[in-house]
Amino acid sequence: MAQIYARITGTGSALPERVVTNADLEKIVETSDEWIRTRTGIQRRHIAADGQTTGDLATEAAQRALEAAGVKASELDLIVLGTTTPDIIFPSTACLVQHRLGANGCAAFDVNAACSGFVYALGIADKFIRSGQSKKVLVIGAETLTRMIDWNERETCVLFGDGAGAVVLEASEEPGIYATLLHADGGFKHLLYNPVGVSVGFKDDEPNHGVRINMSGREVFKVAVKTLDSLVDETLQAAGMEASQIDWLIPHQANLRIIEATAKRLDMPMEQVIVTVQEHANTSSGSVPLALDYAVRSGKVQRGQNLLLEAFGGGFTWASALLRY
Ligand code: UT7
C-alpha cells in the first residue's frame, strides 16, 4: 500500500482591524519605537476589538483556508485548534468553531502548547492522516493574547498581538508532511507563565484577576535560540534532508533576532525566511500559520517547495514540521 501523506491544500488567516503602532505604545508606557524595533523587530500589532474572540478569528481564518482548499466544512473529519486563549473554559474553541462552520459531528479539540500550539496541532493532525483515521483535517492556530496583557508593564505589553491562521490538510499519495517533532520541558515553567487559573484560583485584588504574562525575557531568549538550533538539526535528520534542500524557513514570530539566529544555523539567507513579526508581533499559536498564509498569498511560497516550520513557547514547548507545500 502506498504511503499516505498529509498535504496542505489551503491556507487562511484573520487579523483584527485595529492596528497599534510602537508610537501608540510610547504614549502608554516608558518605551520607544527605537527600543522595540532594535530589540524585537516589531513595528505594529493587531489588537482584537471588545467582544472579538479567539473563536471569531479562528472561524474567519478557517473559512478562508476551506475556500482556498475547495473543501466544504461538512467534509471535515477532524478539527485541531492550538490556543492558549480559548473563548471560554469549555467547550473547547475547536467545538465552538466547528459549530459555526457547520462541521458538526467530526472530532474537535484544542491543544494548549502556548506559542507552539499550531505546530503541535499540525503534528497531531499529521498522525491522524498517516494512520488512515482522517482524510480532511482543519488545523488552526488562534489567539487573543493581548487579553492577558498588563498595559502598564513595558517588558511584555510591546511584544504581543492577536490573530489566527489555518490550514486544510488532506490525505494524499504525494508528500506532504515529511516529519514533525514535538517537545516539551515543564521544568522551565518559571521563565514564562500565566500564574492563575480555574484550579489554582484567580486573584481578585490584582488587575485582570491576576491574568498576566510573566516572562524572564532574556533567559527565554537564550534557551529559545539554543533549543531551536538543535530542533532544526533534529528535524532535518528526521526527514533525511540537508539544510540546502529547504526553500523557506517559516519560524515562530517572537523576535527577529531569534529568527536570524535560526536562519544562520541553517546557513540560509534572510531572503528565504518568512518574516511577519514587524506587522503582527508575537501572536503565539497564530504566528506560524499567519506567516504561512502570508507567504502563500503573496506568491513567495510555491507548490513543490520545501518548508521548515518551527515554534518555541511557554512550557517550554518546541515543535517543528518539514513539509513539501
Ligand atoms: O513566544 C514565546 C517565547 N518568547 C520569546 O521568545 C521572547 C524572548 N525574549 C525576547 O524576545 C527578548 O528577551 C525581549 C525582547 C523580551 C527583551 O530584549 P532583551 O534584549 O533581552 O532586553 P532585556 O530584557 O535584557 O532588557 C534590556 C533593558 C532593561 O533595562 P536595563 O536593566 O538594561 O536598564 C529593561 O528594563 O531594556 C529595558 N526594557 C525596555 N526599555 C524600553 C525592557 N522593556 C522595555 C521596553 N522599552 N518596552
PDB file of N, CA, C and O in Angstrom, residues 172-213:
ATOM      1  N   SER A 172      -2.995  12.248   0.987  1.00  0.00           N
ATOM      2  CA  SER A 172      -2.529  12.238  -0.396  1.00  0.00           C
ATOM      3  C   SER A 172      -1.388  11.233  -0.554  1.00  0.00           C
ATOM      4  O   SER A 172      -0.666  10.959   0.410  1.00  0.00           O
ATOM      5  N   GLU A 173      -1.224  10.725  -1.758  1.00  0.00           N
ATOM      6  CA  GLU A 173      -0.065   9.849  -2.005  1.00  0.00           C
ATOM      7  C   GLU A 173       1.174  10.681  -2.298  1.00  0.00           C
ATOM      8  O   GLU A 173       2.284  10.173  -2.323  1.00  0.00           O
ATOM      9  N   GLU A 174       0.959  11.985  -2.554  1.00  0.00           N
ATOM     10  CA  GLU A 174       2.081  12.917  -2.784  1.00  0.00           C
ATOM     11  C   GLU A 174       2.479  13.555  -1.462  1.00  0.00           C
ATOM     12  O   GLU A 174       1.602  13.958  -0.704  1.00  0.00           O
ATOM     13  N   PRO A 175       3.778  13.716  -1.189  1.00  0.00           N
ATOM     14  CA  PRO A 175       4.144  14.464   0.029  1.00  0.00           C
ATOM     15  C   PRO A 175       3.820  15.944  -0.152  1.00  0.00           C
ATOM     16  O   PRO A 175       3.892  16.414  -1.284  1.00  0.00           O
ATOM     17  N   GLY A 176       3.390  16.711   0.837  1.00  0.00           N
ATOM     18  CA  GLY A 176       3.184  16.210   2.122  1.00  0.00           C
ATOM     19  C   GLY A 176       4.201  16.541   3.229  1.00  0.00           C
ATOM     20  O   GLY A 176       5.302  17.020   3.000  1.00  0.00           O
ATOM     21  N   ILE A 177       3.666  16.329   4.409  1.00  0.00           N
ATOM     22  CA  ILE A 177       4.486  16.492   5.605  1.00  0.00           C
ATOM     23  C   ILE A 177       5.446  15.308   5.677  1.00  0.00           C
ATOM     24  O   ILE A 177       5.028  14.152   5.652  1.00  0.00           O
ATOM     25  N   TYR A 178       6.747  15.612   5.734  1.00  0.00           N
ATOM     26  CA  TYR A 178       7.756  14.557   5.855  1.00  0.00           C
ATOM     27  C   TYR A 178       7.989  14.189   7.314  1.00  0.00           C
ATOM     28  O   TYR A 178       8.157  13.027   7.643  1.00  0.00           O
ATOM     29  N   ALA A 179       8.078  15.200   8.168  1.00  0.00           N
ATOM     30  CA  ALA A 179       8.385  14.927   9.581  1.00  0.00           C
ATOM     31  C   ALA A 179       7.827  16.030  10.459  1.00  0.00           C
ATOM     32  O   ALA A 179       7.797  17.204  10.057  1.00  0.00           O
ATOM     33  N   THR A 180       7.352  15.649  11.645  1.00  0.00           N
ATOM     34  CA  THR A 180       7.005  16.650  12.663  1.00  0.00           C
ATOM     35  C   THR A 180       7.655  16.206  13.970  1.00  0.00           C
ATOM     36  O   THR A 180       7.737  15.005  14.244  1.00  0.00           O
ATOM     37  N   LEU A 181       8.119  17.162  14.747  1.00  0.00           N
ATOM     38  CA  LEU A 181       8.727  16.857  16.043  1.00  0.00           C
ATOM     39  C   LEU A 181       8.072  17.723  17.106  1.00  0.00           C
ATOM     40  O   LEU A 181       7.892  18.935  16.897  1.00  0.00           O
ATOM     41  N   LEU A 182       7.686  17.098  18.202  1.00  0.00           N
ATOM     42  CA  LEU A 182       7.047  17.821  19.308  1.00  0.00           C
ATOM     43  C   LEU A 182       7.853  17.570  20.574  1.00  0.00           C
ATOM     44  O   LEU A 182       8.156  16.415  20.887  1.00  0.00           O
ATOM     45  N   HIS A 183       8.171  18.639  21.296  1.00  0.00           N
ATOM     46  CA  HIS A 183       8.946  18.504  22.535  1.00  0.00           C
ATOM     47  C   HIS A 183       8.387  19.426  23.613  1.00  0.00           C
ATOM     48  O   HIS A 183       7.783  20.462  23.305  1.00  0.00           O
ATOM     49  N   ALA A 184       8.671  19.077  24.871  1.00  0.00           N
ATOM     50  CA  ALA A 184       8.322  19.963  25.986  1.00  0.00           C
ATOM     51  C   ALA A 184       9.248  19.704  27.161  1.00  0.00           C
ATOM     52  O   ALA A 184       9.782  18.595  27.312  1.00  0.00           O
ATOM     53  N   ASP A 185       9.443  20.727  27.978  1.00  0.00           N
ATOM     54  CA  ASP A 185      10.169  20.577  29.244  1.00  0.00           C
ATOM     55  C   ASP A 185       9.515  21.485  30.276  1.00  0.00           C
ATOM     56  O   ASP A 185       9.770  22.704  30.304  1.00  0.00           O
ATOM     57  N   GLY A 186       8.652  20.875  31.090  1.00  0.00           N
ATOM     58  CA  GLY A 186       7.916  21.633  32.108  1.00  0.00           C
ATOM     59  C   GLY A 186       8.796  22.201  33.211  1.00  0.00           C
ATOM     60  O   GLY A 186       8.321  23.012  34.019  1.00  0.00           O
ATOM     61  N   GLY A 187      10.062  21.823  33.214  1.00  0.00           N
ATOM     62  CA  GLY A 187      10.998  22.362  34.207  1.00  0.00           C
ATOM     63  C   GLY A 187      11.290  23.841  34.017  1.00  0.00           C
ATOM     64  O   GLY A 187      11.879  24.481  34.894  1.00  0.00           O
ATOM     65  N   PHE A 188      10.880  24.390  32.867  1.00  0.00           N
ATOM     66  CA  PHE A 188      11.126  25.810  32.588  1.00  0.00           C
ATOM     67  C   PHE A 188       9.900  26.682  32.831  1.00  0.00           C
ATOM     68  O   PHE A 188       9.865  27.835  32.408  1.00  0.00           O
ATOM     69  N   LYS A 189       8.904  26.129  33.499  1.00  0.00           N
ATOM     70  CA  LYS A 189       7.649  26.869  33.707  1.00  0.00           C
ATOM     71  C   LYS A 189       7.890  28.272  34.242  1.00  0.00           C
ATOM     72  O   LYS A 189       7.283  29.249  33.794  1.00  0.00           O
ATOM     73  N   HIS A 190       8.816  28.383  35.202  1.00  0.00           N
ATOM     74  CA  HIS A 190       9.031  29.655  35.909  1.00  0.00           C
ATOM     75  C   HIS A 190       9.515  30.792  35.000  1.00  0.00           C
ATOM     76  O   HIS A 190       9.447  31.950  35.389  1.00  0.00           O
ATOM     77  N   LEU A 191       9.993  30.484  33.809  1.00  0.00           N
ATOM     78  CA  LEU A 191      10.513  31.555  32.932  1.00  0.00           C
ATOM     79  C   LEU A 191       9.429  32.192  32.066  1.00  0.00           C
ATOM     80  O   LEU A 191       9.633  33.281  31.527  1.00  0.00           O
ATOM     81  N   LEU A 192       8.315  31.493  31.890  1.00  0.00           N
ATOM     82  CA  LEU A 192       7.248  32.011  31.023  1.00  0.00           C
ATOM     83  C   LEU A 192       5.934  31.355  31.414  1.00  0.00           C
ATOM     84  O   LEU A 192       5.730  30.177  31.126  1.00  0.00           O
ATOM     85  N   TYR A 193       5.063  32.119  32.082  1.00  0.00           N
ATOM     86  CA  TYR A 193       3.814  31.510  32.540  1.00  0.00           C
ATOM     87  C   TYR A 193       2.780  32.559  32.896  1.00  0.00           C
ATOM     88  O   TYR A 193       3.089  33.735  33.080  1.00  0.00           O
ATOM     89  N   ASN A 194       1.542  32.058  32.979  1.00  0.00           N
ATOM     90  CA  ASN A 194       0.418  32.856  33.450  1.00  0.00           C
ATOM     91  C   ASN A 194       0.027  32.253  34.800  1.00  0.00           C
ATOM     92  O   ASN A 194      -0.323  31.081  34.844  1.00  0.00           O
ATOM     93  N   PRO A 195       0.110  33.004  35.894  1.00  0.00           N
ATOM     94  CA  PRO A 195       0.069  32.382  37.221  1.00  0.00           C
ATOM     95  C   PRO A 195      -1.291  31.939  37.741  1.00  0.00           C
ATOM     96  O   PRO A 195      -1.351  31.283  38.784  1.00  0.00           O
ATOM     97  N   VAL A 196      -2.390  32.296  37.088  1.00  0.00           N
ATOM     98  CA  VAL A 196      -3.708  31.982  37.664  1.00  0.00           C
ATOM     99  C   VAL A 196      -4.511  31.060  36.759  1.00  0.00           C
ATOM    100  O   VAL A 196      -4.146  30.829  35.607  1.00  0.00           O
ATOM    101  N   GLY A 197      -5.600  30.521  37.309  1.00  0.00           N
ATOM    102  CA  GLY A 197      -6.452  29.646  36.514  1.00  0.00           C
ATOM    103  C   GLY A 197      -7.573  29.086  37.362  1.00  0.00           C
ATOM    104  O   GLY A 197      -7.673  29.388  38.558  1.00  0.00           O
ATOM    105  N   VAL A 198      -8.395  28.233  36.752  1.00  0.00           N
ATOM    106  CA  VAL A 198      -9.587  27.726  37.429  1.00  0.00           C
ATOM    107  C   VAL A 198      -9.214  26.947  38.682  1.00  0.00           C
ATOM    108  O   VAL A 198      -9.796  27.137  39.748  1.00  0.00           O
ATOM    109  N   SER A 199      -8.226  26.088  38.562  1.00  0.00           N
ATOM    110  CA  SER A 199      -7.917  25.190  39.664  1.00  0.00           C
ATOM    111  C   SER A 199      -7.071  25.862  40.741  1.00  0.00           C
ATOM    112  O   SER A 199      -7.306  25.659  41.932  1.00  0.00           O
ATOM    113  N   VAL A 200      -6.116  26.675  40.305  1.00  0.00           N
ATOM    114  CA  VAL A 200      -5.261  27.405  41.263  1.00  0.00           C
ATOM    115  C   VAL A 200      -6.050  28.554  41.891  1.00  0.00           C
ATOM    116  O   VAL A 200      -5.826  28.933  43.034  1.00  0.00           O
ATOM    117  N   GLY A 201      -6.946  29.095  41.108  1.00  0.00           N
ATOM    118  CA  GLY A 201      -7.746  30.236  41.554  1.00  0.00           C
ATOM    119  C   GLY A 201      -7.273  31.540  40.929  1.00  0.00           C
ATOM    120  O   GLY A 201      -6.151  31.625  40.412  1.00  0.00           O
ATOM    121  N   PHE A 202      -8.120  32.559  41.006  1.00  0.00           N
ATOM    122  CA  PHE A 202      -7.797  33.872  40.453  1.00  0.00           C
ATOM    123  C   PHE A 202      -7.502  34.834  41.601  1.00  0.00           C
ATOM    124  O   PHE A 202      -7.806  34.525  42.751  1.00  0.00           O
ATOM    125  N   LYS A 203      -6.873  35.970  41.284  1.00  0.00           N
ATOM    126  CA  LYS A 203      -6.523  36.932  42.336  1.00  0.00           C
ATOM    127  C   LYS A 203      -7.387  38.180  42.152  1.00  0.00           C
ATOM    128  O   LYS A 203      -7.108  39.007  41.284  1.00  0.00           O
ATOM    129  N   ASP A 204      -8.438  38.258  42.944  1.00  0.00           N
ATOM    130  CA  ASP A 204      -9.407  39.321  42.731  1.00  0.00           C
ATOM    131  C   ASP A 204      -8.875  40.707  43.083  1.00  0.00           C
ATOM    132  O   ASP A 204      -9.428  41.712  42.646  1.00  0.00           O
ATOM    133  N   ASP A 205      -7.775  40.759  43.874  1.00  0.00           N
ATOM    134  CA  ASP A 205      -7.205  42.060  44.239  1.00  0.00           C
ATOM    135  C   ASP A 205      -6.191  42.553  43.201  1.00  0.00           C
ATOM    136  O   ASP A 205      -5.616  43.623  43.357  1.00  0.00           O
ATOM    137  N   GLU A 206      -5.956  41.797  42.154  1.00  0.00           N
ATOM    138  CA  GLU A 206      -4.986  42.219  41.129  1.00  0.00           C
ATOM    139  C   GLU A 206      -5.707  42.604  39.844  1.00  0.00           C
ATOM    140  O   GLU A 206      -6.795  42.101  39.571  1.00  0.00           O
ATOM    141  N   PRO A 207      -5.071  43.488  39.030  1.00  0.00           N
ATOM    142  CA  PRO A 207      -5.693  43.839  37.752  1.00  0.00           C
ATOM    143  C   PRO A 207      -5.940  42.580  36.914  1.00  0.00           C
ATOM    144  O   PRO A 207      -5.113  41.657  36.944  1.00  0.00           O
ATOM    145  N   ASN A 208      -7.052  42.560  36.194  1.00  0.00           N
ATOM    146  CA  ASN A 208      -7.383  41.445  35.301  1.00  0.00           C
ATOM    147  C   ASN A 208      -7.435  40.106  36.064  1.00  0.00           C
ATOM    148  O   ASN A 208      -7.133  39.065  35.498  1.00  0.00           O
ATOM    149  N   HIS A 209      -7.777  40.157  37.363  1.00  0.00           N
ATOM    150  CA  HIS A 209      -7.879  38.955  38.220  1.00  0.00           C
ATOM    151  C   HIS A 209      -6.579  38.159  38.278  1.00  0.00           C
ATOM    152  O   HIS A 209      -6.588  36.944  38.474  1.00  0.00           O
ATOM    153  N   GLY A 210      -5.457  38.835  38.050  1.00  0.00           N
ATOM    154  CA  GLY A 210      -4.145  38.165  38.109  1.00  0.00           C
ATOM    155  C   GLY A 210      -3.736  37.504  36.804  1.00  0.00           C
ATOM    156  O   GLY A 210      -2.664  36.918  36.723  1.00  0.00           O
ATOM    157  N   VAL A 211      -4.599  37.609  35.778  1.00  0.00           N
ATOM    158  CA  VAL A 211      -4.261  37.029  34.471  1.00  0.00           C
ATOM    159  C   VAL A 211      -3.203  37.919  33.824  1.00  0.00           C
ATOM    160  O   VAL A 211      -3.463  39.082  33.515  1.00  0.00           O
ATOM    161  N   ARG A 212      -2.003  37.425  33.672  1.00  0.00           N
ATOM    162  CA  ARG A 212      -0.927  38.213  33.075  1.00  0.00           C
ATOM    163  C   ARG A 212       0.190  37.299  32.594  1.00  0.00           C
ATOM    164  O   ARG A 212       0.293  36.144  33.013  1.00  0.00           O
ATOM    165  N   ILE A 213       1.023  37.827  31.698  1.00  0.00           N
ATOM    166  CA  ILE A 213       2.157  37.036  31.210  1.00  0.00           C
ATOM    167  C   ILE A 213       3.383  37.377  32.047  1.00  0.00           C
ATOM    168  O   ILE A 213       3.810  38.537  32.080  1.00  0.00           O
TER     169      ILE A 213
END
